């Protein structure tokens, strides 16, 4: 791990104190100013200004969040709105930065608590502030209840994205029980033309983009599953006006950095003000703080642009690459990967894996990964989980001979693991049946023939860490595909007092982060992929400790166009793995050409998961050609600026994306036709993001362009005149590279 680089999450949490994330040195962020005369705070970062102040009642109140203002522009004073009626008092309508549930408040609070003496009233008033290179710290408190809330603000100067979190501290002599804890609230000005965009899905059908008008009332996006979940993802975008699109419109957007149960509550009040509150899911939540104890929240990140939802995505991508990923601001490019699951499933053995490795290396693959089936009594999904020892029947001499073989073929080596789970048919469960999430003397539900280990327990946390540490110490492994294949059930923790058991929702995730952090410190060369039956655990928390993610188990190249498109709204292609698998596809039995499969997968981190031993020499040659071509464009694809040109959402027949290198030297266009209709021509593609005055030469990886297309033309030409592609038949595709001519800048 690069110890000189600090993620936004780590910068905040290091200053707050305790966290499962690494406490690295703080990274300087955008300047933050305090105006003592008006009691206002102002953050100017990227192209935004964010301002809030202290009103006459001592409440921290949002003043402005939008396009950047001039340095001498006033942001106003914190003045609560007038009382609308006895039913809508001032406290109910004031856009608070962080509200306690107390006094005349009817909006969803950030913090709700009750005390041993029966008090449930909590009013958080301003106490003091501190500004340093790590950001802004504002302390609120209820002096009578002896509670402090320390708010942290860190702003990225490049993108204007702000990370906010809170620490709640109990300074009383009695127990304080937290019933609801948010990381932050974001307030938007009063308007009646807002719409909400969010992501929904299920297994093999993740990342559907949904849009709905915001009207008075509330919308909850959440997971109650114990992990992030794919039913909703912890990301939102709110657009204003009826004319927004990929390139224009006011967009406020954000994402929660938490890998457990979460909630984002979006409310429009009687004054048409919109408030977005995000943090721990309050469902089944209770967290007791003894006198002197505190709790840190996740980080809630958010940004703004007036250049449309496409620019919102590009800002998120830049931010994630530079400030979230553990190797940022210049993370390694994702290597071309081969995974052996589709070829062997559980029938793993050393000779077969060696044959696959030889074939993969001949195609230009750079990383070879053994999937499930290499350990314990793992011949199906009914046994072996939890026993992280090499199966000596399959690998008589351990993994070393195969690893040496893979390294000799100039590839890195990786393994599949699912360390948070256990099968009832395993040595681990037979020895420690109490180690799983359970309620005493109640049923223990199975999912995929397995149960969830209670990682909140210190002994379980230590076992998981030690097992993986031993595996990595004894074997020269460069990569772990970290899977997580079921949701929680019976989330009990019988070993602690009943009133403490609901801490499991927080402590589990903190310990998960701690395990990953310590493994990275002990084995700095090892990279980790986050996988959860597909895209069930993708969020800015887990991304701070992993190098790539698995968006979906669905590898059908046509379905993947929509899945990858939806993924890109919130997360960068730099971490998005995409595999070329067999045809017909195992999900839907759909047939597609090897060309279509490769081009669909080349929009992210390219992997191959097909049984390559069955490929013909012609297919080998095709694959080898695409792998070589991909290596020449992957920096642009993975870490460039993404433009969504034609949307595949709602089963649209067309899809087109363009990636532009950060320095403008290259652009890569991918275009797909799912279904040709009535001999209609494919839409003319107008590129975006090029330097208008530079000249670019095009070359095709696959597909044809219209006769008469100039070999070299200006960026203005490619963006204004566009390019016509010869896509006509079902599941047709093209890839075109535009390289800036030498001498042009």
XYZ file of C-alpha atoms in Angstrom:
745
model
C 0.000 0.000 0.000
C 1.252 3.494 -0.836
C 1.724 5.010 2.616
C 2.317 8.523 1.273
C -1.170 8.764 -0.229
C -4.229 9.436 1.881
C -7.774 8.638 0.855
C -10.474 11.156 1.729
C -12.054 8.595 4.031
C -8.791 7.987 5.871
C -8.089 11.728 6.184
C -11.417 12.267 7.881
C -11.295 9.188 10.056
C -7.692 9.714 11.099
C -8.649 13.116 12.459
C -11.747 11.720 14.136
C -9.769 9.076 15.914
C -10.901 5.454 15.653
C -11.742 3.546 12.509
C -11.129 0.288 10.743
C -9.497 2.235 7.908
C -5.831 3.076 7.928
C -4.999 6.230 9.859
C -2.633 7.751 7.300
C -1.209 11.278 7.451
C -3.727 13.926 6.465
C -3.651 15.160 2.869
C -4.046 18.912 2.279
C -7.450 19.736 0.897
C -9.241 22.766 -0.519
C -9.034 25.975 1.547
C -11.819 26.565 4.046
C -12.563 30.014 5.452
C -14.408 31.221 8.531
C -15.982 34.680 8.646
C -16.121 35.569 12.345
C -18.252 38.682 11.775
C -21.047 36.700 10.148
C -20.307 33.320 11.754
C -20.145 31.617 8.367
C -17.954 28.873 6.913
C -17.123 28.756 3.211
C -15.508 26.001 1.143
C -14.336 26.762 -2.405
C -13.182 23.651 -4.272
C -13.159 22.712 -7.925
C -16.052 24.596 -9.507
C -18.247 24.725 -6.397
C -18.851 26.811 -3.311
C -20.330 25.308 -0.162
C -21.321 27.573 2.725
C -23.020 27.271 6.083
C -23.261 29.356 9.208
C -24.380 29.620 12.809
C -27.795 31.188 13.323
C -28.984 33.150 16.373
C -30.176 29.968 18.055
C -26.731 28.382 17.717
C -27.888 25.967 15.025
C -25.577 25.137 12.108
C -27.501 26.057 8.957
C -26.762 25.425 5.268
C -26.504 28.665 3.257
C -25.376 27.739 -0.243
C -24.210 24.798 -2.343
C -23.729 25.286 -6.053
C -21.536 26.842 -8.741
C -18.468 28.621 -7.497
C -18.975 32.199 -6.350
C -16.545 35.103 -6.633
C -14.260 35.469 -3.609
C -15.980 38.694 -2.524
C -19.536 37.413 -3.030
C -21.514 37.270 0.172
C -23.035 33.915 1.091
C -25.576 35.482 3.440
C -26.253 35.049 7.104
C -27.728 32.044 8.869
C -31.275 33.185 9.432
C -33.915 30.529 10.032
C -37.050 30.745 7.882
C -40.077 32.278 9.486
C -42.539 30.023 11.182
C -45.156 29.003 8.621
C -47.715 27.932 11.190
C -47.939 26.395 14.620
C -47.663 23.042 12.855
C -44.544 24.017 10.893
C -42.325 25.754 13.400
C -38.910 27.282 12.694
C -37.058 24.233 13.971
C -38.920 22.016 11.538
C -37.967 24.042 8.453
C -34.410 25.202 9.173
C -31.958 23.464 6.774
C -29.634 22.133 9.464
C -26.206 20.723 8.673
C -26.587 18.088 11.385
C -29.789 17.893 13.383
C -30.438 16.200 16.674
C -33.946 14.974 17.434
C -35.086 17.529 19.927
C -37.103 20.708 20.231
C -39.614 21.604 17.501
C -38.205 19.320 14.809
C -40.244 17.172 12.445
C -37.726 16.423 9.667
C -35.653 13.259 9.718
C -32.828 13.961 12.181
C -29.204 12.999 11.771
C -28.960 11.839 15.363
C -31.670 10.346 17.560
C -30.862 8.988 21.000
C -32.309 8.108 24.360
C -30.727 8.183 27.801
C -30.905 5.968 30.855
C -32.960 8.621 32.689
C -35.649 8.556 29.958
C -34.677 11.773 28.156
C -34.919 11.638 24.351
C -34.486 15.363 23.628
C -31.218 16.363 21.930
C -30.545 19.844 20.516
C -27.129 20.292 18.897
C -25.775 23.844 19.068
C -22.498 25.256 17.801
C -19.524 25.191 20.203
C -16.251 25.698 18.298
C -14.303 24.951 15.148
C -10.822 24.042 13.937
C -9.309 24.375 10.441
C -6.090 22.631 9.405
C -4.565 20.943 6.362
C -6.834 17.958 6.915
C -10.026 20.007 6.626
C -12.609 21.576 8.908
C -13.790 20.289 12.257
C -16.931 21.809 13.798
C -18.070 20.764 17.246
C -21.741 20.812 18.151
C -23.158 19.838 21.491
C -26.007 19.626 23.936
C -24.523 20.939 27.174
C -27.355 19.744 29.367
C -27.202 16.213 27.958
C -23.391 16.373 27.858
C -23.167 15.120 24.298
C -20.719 16.323 21.665
C -20.889 15.809 17.910
C -17.721 16.537 15.951
C -18.425 17.203 12.283
C -15.640 16.775 9.749
C -15.493 18.385 6.293
C -12.791 17.541 3.754
C -12.959 18.980 0.225
C -11.128 17.738 -2.849
C -9.685 20.797 -4.627
C -9.777 19.137 -8.053
C -13.379 17.901 -8.205
C -15.142 19.917 -5.518
C -16.400 16.714 -3.910
C -16.787 17.082 -0.155
C -16.497 14.260 2.355
C -18.470 14.656 5.564
C -18.686 12.502 8.669
C -19.408 12.808 12.370
C -18.185 11.515 15.697
C -20.682 11.246 18.545
C -19.289 11.367 22.082
C -21.038 10.716 25.379
C -19.608 12.901 28.158
C -22.449 12.233 30.596
C -22.386 9.912 33.589
C -25.248 7.812 32.191
C -25.584 5.453 29.234
C -26.613 6.984 25.922
C -28.266 4.742 23.317
C -28.095 5.846 19.704
C -31.260 4.990 17.760
C -30.354 6.700 14.486
C -26.950 7.969 13.348
C -26.279 9.699 10.036
C -22.955 10.774 8.620
C -24.305 14.053 7.236
C -27.238 15.848 5.661
C -27.110 17.779 2.396
C -29.647 20.574 1.842
C -30.866 21.913 -1.506
C -32.749 25.188 -2.041
C -36.514 25.284 -2.348
C -37.790 24.257 -5.787
C -40.530 22.166 -7.323
C -38.671 20.766 -10.346
C -36.236 18.281 -8.830
C -35.876 14.688 -9.983
C -34.018 11.827 -8.337
C -31.799 9.356 -10.139
C -30.697 6.176 -8.360
C -29.556 2.599 -8.994
C -31.519 -0.600 -8.378
C -31.095 -4.260 -9.208
C -30.877 -7.853 -8.140
C -28.497 -10.724 -8.720
C -27.517 -10.925 -12.428
C -29.534 -7.761 -13.086
C -27.678 -5.067 -11.194
C -27.208 -1.364 -11.914
C -30.564 -0.363 -13.413
C -30.814 3.436 -13.650
C -34.097 4.797 -12.275
C -35.459 8.356 -12.343
C -38.468 9.773 -10.514
C -39.743 13.273 -9.725
C -39.131 14.546 -6.215
C -42.376 15.646 -4.616
C -43.354 16.520 -1.051
C -42.788 13.436 1.063
C -39.902 11.045 1.518
C -37.909 8.490 -0.469
C -35.675 5.931 1.226
C -32.814 4.184 -0.532
C -31.379 1.488 1.678
C -29.996 -1.945 2.389
C -31.067 -3.963 5.425
C -28.982 -6.941 4.284
C -25.901 -6.475 6.483
C -23.883 -5.417 3.441
C -24.195 -2.796 0.720
C -26.683 -4.808 -1.380
C -27.621 -4.613 -5.051
C -31.332 -3.856 -4.543
C -30.226 -0.244 -4.034
C -26.705 1.155 -4.253
C -25.667 3.948 -1.834
C -25.444 6.589 -4.590
C -27.844 9.339 -5.630
C -28.097 12.174 -8.137
C -30.664 14.966 -7.971
C -31.232 17.108 -11.051
C -33.125 20.358 -11.313
C -35.236 21.454 -14.247
C -36.727 19.575 -17.154
C -33.833 19.914 -19.604
C -30.977 18.069 -17.946
C -29.095 15.350 -19.821
C -25.586 13.947 -20.124
C -24.035 17.333 -20.908
C -26.215 19.997 -19.307
C -28.241 20.619 -16.201
C -27.767 21.232 -12.479
C -26.858 17.995 -10.680
C -26.174 17.342 -7.002
C -24.772 13.849 -6.463
C -23.270 11.757 -3.720
C -22.315 8.336 -2.376
C -22.003 6.798 1.059
C -18.756 5.089 2.000
C -20.117 2.181 4.030
C -20.197 -1.559 3.341
C -22.893 -2.562 5.825
C -26.602 -1.856 6.181
C -27.136 1.752 5.105
C -29.863 4.319 4.492
C -30.154 7.481 2.383
C -33.335 9.395 3.227
C -34.472 12.085 0.762
C -37.205 14.425 1.938
C -38.947 17.454 0.433
C -40.583 19.539 3.152
C -43.558 21.921 3.189
C -41.299 24.744 1.948
C -40.123 22.546 -0.982
C -36.627 22.323 0.505
C -34.855 19.031 -0.209
C -32.763 17.274 2.429
C -30.603 14.176 1.850
C -29.579 12.340 5.027
C -27.321 9.293 4.882
C -25.619 6.903 7.269
C -26.194 3.708 9.212
C -29.550 2.089 8.515
C -31.762 2.761 11.569
C -33.655 -0.507 11.002
C -32.873 -2.849 13.919
C -30.156 -0.371 14.930
C -29.119 0.413 18.480
C -25.690 1.474 19.643
C -25.011 2.062 23.333
C -22.347 4.535 24.390
C -21.064 4.192 27.915
C -19.791 7.384 29.588
C -16.641 8.482 27.781
C -17.290 6.403 24.645
C -17.744 7.597 21.069
C -18.829 6.360 17.639
C -17.507 7.375 14.229
C -19.892 7.417 11.282
C -19.106 6.463 7.688
C -18.165 9.212 5.248
C -20.895 10.696 3.043
C -19.404 12.220 -0.122
C -21.221 14.673 -2.377
C -20.582 17.075 -5.245
C -22.271 19.446 -7.665
C -22.026 20.347 -11.345
C -24.043 22.427 -13.782
C -22.749 20.380 -16.740
C -25.143 17.430 -16.543
C -25.130 13.898 -15.224
C -22.243 12.892 -17.507
C -19.949 15.420 -15.846
C -21.199 14.304 -12.419
C -20.021 10.781 -13.258
C -16.660 11.980 -14.545
C -16.099 13.968 -11.350
C -16.874 10.879 -9.286
C -14.509 8.789 -11.398
C -11.647 11.287 -11.023
C -12.291 11.540 -7.304
C -12.357 7.774 -6.784
C -9.124 7.246 -8.726
C -7.267 10.050 -6.954
C -8.715 10.007 -3.443
C -10.450 6.693 -2.702
C -8.516 3.812 -4.266
C -5.660 2.596 -2.039
C -2.992 3.131 -4.694
C -4.288 6.525 -5.854
C -3.734 9.077 -7.248
C -2.038 6.791 -9.776
C -3.417 3.291 -9.206
C -2.007 0.442 -11.210
C -3.797 -0.462 -14.400
C -5.878 -3.616 -14.158
C -4.003 -6.538 -15.720
C -5.665 -8.792 -18.278
C -6.961 -11.642 -16.139
C -7.927 -15.254 -16.666
C -10.245 -16.997 -14.184
C -10.624 -20.772 -14.330
C -14.175 -21.125 -12.915
C -16.075 -21.647 -16.150
C -13.527 -24.170 -17.374
C -13.370 -26.375 -14.257
C -15.899 -25.208 -11.654
C -15.157 -27.283 -8.502
C -13.150 -29.911 -10.407
C -9.881 -28.146 -9.761
C -6.604 -30.024 -10.039
C -2.993 -29.158 -10.697
C -2.556 -30.619 -14.232
C -5.721 -28.997 -15.569
C -4.823 -25.624 -14.069
C -1.355 -25.845 -15.607
C -2.876 -26.491 -19.040
C -5.183 -23.509 -18.612
C -2.265 -21.334 -17.468
C -0.203 -22.255 -20.527
C -3.072 -21.437 -22.845
C -3.858 -18.181 -21.037
C -0.242 -17.048 -21.261
C -0.216 -17.754 -24.995
C -3.136 -15.328 -25.381
C -1.296 -12.516 -23.609
C -3.014 -12.866 -20.216
C -1.158 -11.234 -17.323
C -2.889 -12.701 -14.235
C -4.067 -16.281 -13.663
C -6.699 -16.902 -10.985
C -7.984 -20.180 -9.532
C -11.587 -19.771 -8.473
C -13.591 -21.857 -5.993
C -12.662 -25.476 -5.237
C -8.948 -25.421 -4.318
C -9.304 -25.791 -0.525
C -10.663 -28.042 2.207
C -13.329 -30.609 1.257
C -14.576 -28.268 -1.449
C -16.077 -30.404 -4.208
C -19.377 -28.503 -4.255
C -20.866 -25.458 -2.560
C -22.085 -27.695 0.290
C -18.799 -28.151 2.139
C -15.430 -26.687 2.995
C -16.049 -22.963 3.456
C -14.022 -21.795 6.433
C -11.240 -24.356 6.017
C -8.614 -22.289 4.209
C -6.072 -25.054 3.676
C -4.993 -26.438 0.308
C -6.745 -29.632 -0.769
C -3.859 -32.117 -1.066
C -5.815 -34.514 -3.254
C -6.095 -31.778 -5.868
C -2.679 -30.245 -5.210
C -0.460 -33.006 -3.732
C 2.514 -30.695 -3.294
C 0.530 -27.626 -2.321
C 0.120 -24.596 -4.533
C 3.813 -23.863 -5.026
C 4.376 -25.926 -8.187
C 1.426 -24.288 -9.929
C 2.380 -20.816 -8.702
C 5.936 -21.329 -9.949
C 4.530 -22.470 -13.281
C 2.312 -19.391 -13.545
C 5.147 -17.057 -12.631
C 7.394 -18.806 -15.128
C 4.789 -17.966 -17.763
C 5.174 -14.277 -16.798
C 1.769 -14.041 -15.113
C 0.819 -13.090 -11.568
C -1.164 -15.566 -9.487
C -4.475 -15.188 -7.676
C -6.976 -17.185 -5.616
C -10.697 -17.029 -4.888
C -11.634 -16.795 -1.196
C -14.853 -16.284 0.727
C -13.503 -15.699 4.236
C -16.653 -14.309 5.890
C -18.662 -17.496 5.351
C -18.775 -21.070 6.640
C -20.481 -24.290 5.546
C -22.083 -26.416 8.284
C -20.097 -29.246 6.690
C -16.677 -27.882 7.575
C -14.064 -28.428 10.244
C -14.417 -24.805 11.316
C -18.146 -25.054 11.987
C -17.821 -28.383 13.745
C -15.254 -26.816 16.071
C -16.972 -23.426 16.486
C -20.729 -23.561 15.804
C -21.108 -20.458 17.960
C -19.045 -18.353 15.537
C -21.910 -17.602 13.144
C -24.526 -14.875 13.352
C -27.384 -16.429 15.328
C -30.025 -15.938 17.962
C -29.760 -18.297 20.899
C -31.906 -21.431 20.492
C -33.402 -20.212 17.199
C -33.132 -21.528 13.628
C -30.025 -20.877 11.583
C -30.969 -20.131 7.987
C -28.762 -21.222 5.119
C -28.088 -19.331 1.921
C -26.066 -21.096 -0.785
C -25.576 -23.838 1.853
C -23.634 -21.466 4.089
C -23.873 -19.171 7.081
C -22.270 -15.831 7.900
C -19.423 -15.760 10.382
C -19.866 -13.108 13.058
C -16.904 -10.949 12.190
C -17.822 -8.612 15.048
C -16.347 -11.187 17.424
C -12.660 -10.611 18.066
C -11.842 -14.333 17.928
C -13.570 -14.672 14.538
C -11.851 -11.555 13.235
C -8.494 -12.907 14.376
C -9.151 -16.335 12.817
C -10.025 -14.844 9.431
C -7.017 -12.544 9.448
C -4.607 -15.277 10.572
C -5.912 -17.792 8.019
C -5.476 -15.352 5.130
C -2.168 -14.046 6.461
C -0.845 -17.618 6.653
C -2.082 -18.363 3.129
C -0.360 -15.276 1.738
C 2.818 -15.802 3.775
C 3.277 -19.422 2.683
C 2.390 -18.832 -0.983
C 3.602 -16.246 -3.474
C 0.122 -14.867 -4.234
C -0.517 -11.483 -5.855
C -4.319 -11.343 -5.868
C -7.388 -12.360 -3.855
C -10.876 -12.473 -5.355
C -12.758 -11.799 -2.089
C -16.295 -13.115 -2.489
C -19.382 -12.763 -0.264
C -22.286 -14.858 -1.457
C -25.257 -14.349 0.826
C -27.012 -11.733 2.940
C -27.376 -11.768 6.691
C -30.075 -13.551 8.647
C -30.553 -13.995 12.397
C -28.101 -11.141 13.149
C -27.668 -12.056 16.805
C -24.518 -11.941 18.903
C -25.300 -14.138 21.931
C -21.858 -13.737 23.487
C -22.532 -10.107 24.501
C -25.289 -8.590 26.617
C -28.682 -8.313 24.858
C -28.553 -4.514 24.897
C -25.164 -4.609 23.119
C -25.968 -7.120 20.382
C -27.148 -4.640 17.762
C -23.662 -3.173 17.642
C -22.999 -6.092 15.292
C -24.060 -3.950 12.320
C -21.190 -1.529 12.935
C -18.499 -3.700 14.521
C -18.706 -6.358 11.811
C -17.890 -3.850 9.074
C -15.217 -2.128 11.134
C -13.507 -5.494 11.629
C -13.848 -6.350 7.929
C -12.064 -3.097 7.091
C -9.454 -3.823 9.756
C -8.696 -7.270 8.306
C -8.264 -5.885 4.795
C -6.161 -2.982 5.997
C -3.807 -5.229 7.993
C -3.492 -7.722 5.142
C -2.506 -4.909 2.800
C 0.073 -3.680 5.287
C 1.532 -7.162 5.812
C 1.440 -8.045 2.099
C 1.810 -4.767 0.173
C 2.065 -6.497 -3.195
C -1.294 -8.261 -2.901
C -4.315 -6.789 -4.661
C -7.942 -7.514 -3.707
C -11.180 -7.655 -5.661
C -14.499 -7.022 -3.913
C -17.148 -9.461 -5.132
C -20.550 -10.243 -3.667
C -22.423 -12.622 -5.931
C -21.778 -9.876 -8.457
C -22.301 -6.223 -7.499
C -23.731 -6.733 -4.006
C -20.901 -4.956 -2.187
C -19.689 -2.024 -4.242
C -19.360 1.255 -2.346
C -16.783 3.911 -1.501
C -15.966 2.186 1.803
C -14.858 -1.160 0.370
C -13.231 0.605 -2.586
C -10.854 2.355 -0.190
C -9.319 -1.045 0.603
C -9.646 -2.961 -2.679
C -8.267 -2.538 -6.178
C -11.170 -3.683 -8.334
C -14.783 -4.823 -8.053
C -17.009 -7.380 -9.747
C -20.144 -5.634 -11.059
C -22.243 -8.712 -11.831
C -22.141 -12.481 -12.231
C -24.051 -11.893 -15.455
C -21.405 -11.977 -18.181
C -23.748 -11.954 -21.174
C -22.156 -9.222 -23.337
C -25.490 -7.647 -24.313
C -26.814 -7.546 -20.742
C -23.419 -6.248 -19.651
C -23.839 -3.131 -21.791
C -26.688 -1.995 -19.517
C -25.041 -3.268 -16.341
C -21.762 -1.487 -17.088
C -23.582 1.674 -18.164
C -25.471 1.843 -14.868
C -22.304 1.079 -12.907
C -20.552 4.019 -14.578
C -22.987 6.561 -13.150
C -21.455 6.082 -9.720
C -18.151 4.235 -10.130
C -15.082 4.432 -12.327
C -14.254 1.930 -15.098
C -10.809 1.792 -13.461
C -12.184 -0.806 -11.022
C -14.885 -2.450 -13.165
C -13.944 -6.011 -14.133
C -15.565 -7.472 -17.258
C -15.023 -10.989 -18.563
C -15.252 -12.706 -21.906
C -17.067 -15.982 -21.204
C -18.517 -18.815 -23.258
C -21.260 -18.722 -25.876
C -24.084 -19.480 -25.469
C -23.916 -17.569 -22.216
C -24.740 -19.514 -19.073
C -27.207 -16.858 -17.839
C -29.639 -16.745 -20.767
C -28.274 -19.170 -23.395
C -27.785 -16.266 -25.813
C -25.224 -16.714 -28.565
C -22.836 -13.928 -29.493
C -19.635 -13.616 -31.471
C -16.235 -13.544 -29.836
C -15.796 -10.034 -31.283
C -18.934 -8.773 -29.542
C -17.919 -10.406 -26.266
C -14.421 -8.934 -26.304
C -15.513 -5.416 -27.225
C -18.199 -5.393 -24.527
C -15.630 -6.445 -21.914
C -12.905 -4.072 -23.120
C -14.899 -1.126 -21.711
C -13.552 -1.983 -18.240
C -10.842 -4.174 -16.750
C -10.589 -6.994 -19.295
C -10.807 -10.579 -18.107
C -11.366 -13.950 -19.738
C -13.502 -16.577 -18.040
C -14.322 -18.959 -20.886
C -13.004 -22.496 -21.171
C -10.144 -21.500 -23.440
C -9.060 -25.130 -23.870
C -12.102 -25.500 -26.132
C -11.227 -22.546 -28.358
C -10.202 -23.156 -31.951
C -6.938 -21.812 -33.403
C -8.975 -19.082 -35.124
C -10.572 -18.090 -31.825
C -7.143 -18.093 -30.186
C -5.883 -15.696 -32.835
C -8.906 -13.430 -32.402
C -8.462 -13.357 -28.634
C -4.734 -12.709 -28.915
C -5.399 -9.772 -31.233
C -7.932 -8.204 -28.880
C -5.742 -8.653 -25.808
C -2.853 -6.945 -27.593
C -5.099 -4.109 -28.777
C -6.545 -3.672 -25.295
C -3.140 -3.197 -23.721
C -2.603 -0.231 -26.050
C -5.807 1.519 -24.943
C -6.435 0.347 -21.373
C -4.956 3.425 -19.691
C -7.483 5.525 -21.609
C -10.363 3.109 -20.982
C -9.687 2.537 -17.307
C -8.546 5.981 -16.164
C -9.677 8.389 -18.872
C -12.792 10.550 -19.029
C -15.914 8.549 -19.882
C -18.643 9.905 -22.150
C -21.882 7.941 -22.474
C -22.899 8.694 -26.070
C -25.796 6.272 -26.655
C -27.599 4.730 -23.712
C -28.391 0.988 -23.634
C -30.860 1.447 -20.765
C -34.427 0.133 -21.110
C -33.197 -2.486 -23.608
C -32.356 0.177 -26.207
C -30.886 -1.283 -29.432
C -27.828 1.000 -29.413
C -24.964 1.573 -27.019
C -21.879 3.739 -27.432
C -19.214 4.953 -25.036
C -16.121 7.066 -25.529
C -13.110 7.265 -23.243
C -10.678 10.184 -23.553
C -7.180 10.116 -22.074
C -6.619 12.677 -19.344
C -4.080 14.517 -21.532
C -6.329 14.396 -24.588
C -3.862 12.336 -26.587
C -6.215 9.444 -27.309
C -9.903 8.612 -27.469
C -11.487 5.169 -27.729
C -14.973 4.672 -29.132
C -16.990 1.501 -28.519
C -20.279 1.105 -30.389
C -22.784 -1.750 -30.233
C -25.926 -2.772 -32.072
C -28.030 -5.224 -30.108
C -30.688 -5.562 -32.790
C -30.759 -4.310 -36.348
C -34.161 -3.041 -37.498
C -35.572 -2.368 -40.959
C -32.169 -1.735 -42.536
C -31.851 1.440 -40.465
C -28.444 3.080 -40.377
C -26.604 3.264 -37.071
C -26.793 6.785 -35.581
C -23.948 9.152 -36.429
C -21.592 9.290 -33.452
C -20.429 12.728 -32.314
C -17.383 12.419 -30.109
C -16.914 14.573 -27.025
C -14.043 15.783 -24.894
C -11.420 16.128 -27.644
C -9.149 19.110 -28.119
C -10.981 20.946 -30.911
C -7.820 22.415 -32.410
C -5.731 19.206 -32.356
C -5.806 16.661 -35.160
C -6.633 13.003 -34.571
C -5.972 9.984 -36.771
C -8.495 7.145 -36.488
C -7.806 3.411 -36.637
C -10.214 0.549 -36.155
C -9.805 -2.331 -33.753
C -12.929 -3.906 -35.204
C -15.728 -2.785 -37.512
C -15.931 -0.461 -40.475
C -16.442 3.250 -40.951
C -18.285 4.958 -43.782
C -16.419 5.364 -47.090
C -14.907 8.811 -47.463
C -14.170 9.267 -43.770
C -10.927 11.273 -43.517
C -8.027 9.414 -41.957
C -7.026 12.532 -40.012
C -9.278 15.361 -38.909
C -9.512 17.963 -36.189
C -11.100 17.321 -32.831
C -13.736 19.816 -33.905
C -14.515 17.662 -36.948
C -14.937 14.439 -34.967
C -17.129 16.221 -32.418
C -19.245 18.308 -34.809
C -19.340 16.305 -38.045
C -19.068 12.960 -36.286
C -18.350 9.505 -37.651
C -20.612 6.909 -39.259
C -20.096 3.227 -38.516
C -21.114 0.221 -40.566
C -23.168 -1.607 -37.933
C -26.142 -3.472 -39.419
C -26.737 -6.937 -37.962
C -27.772 -8.230 -34.538
C -24.983 -8.181 -31.948
C -22.671 -6.184 -34.156
C -19.945 -4.000 -32.652
C -17.116 -1.641 -33.511
C -14.144 -0.122 -31.738
C -12.319 2.901 -33.128
C -9.226 4.574 -31.658
C -8.443 8.249 -32.249
C -4.787 9.124 -31.679
C -3.626 12.723 -31.595
C -1.169 13.409 -34.400
C 2.393 13.968 -33.200
C 3.116 17.636 -32.638
C -0.475 18.546 -31.783
C -1.237 19.480 -28.200
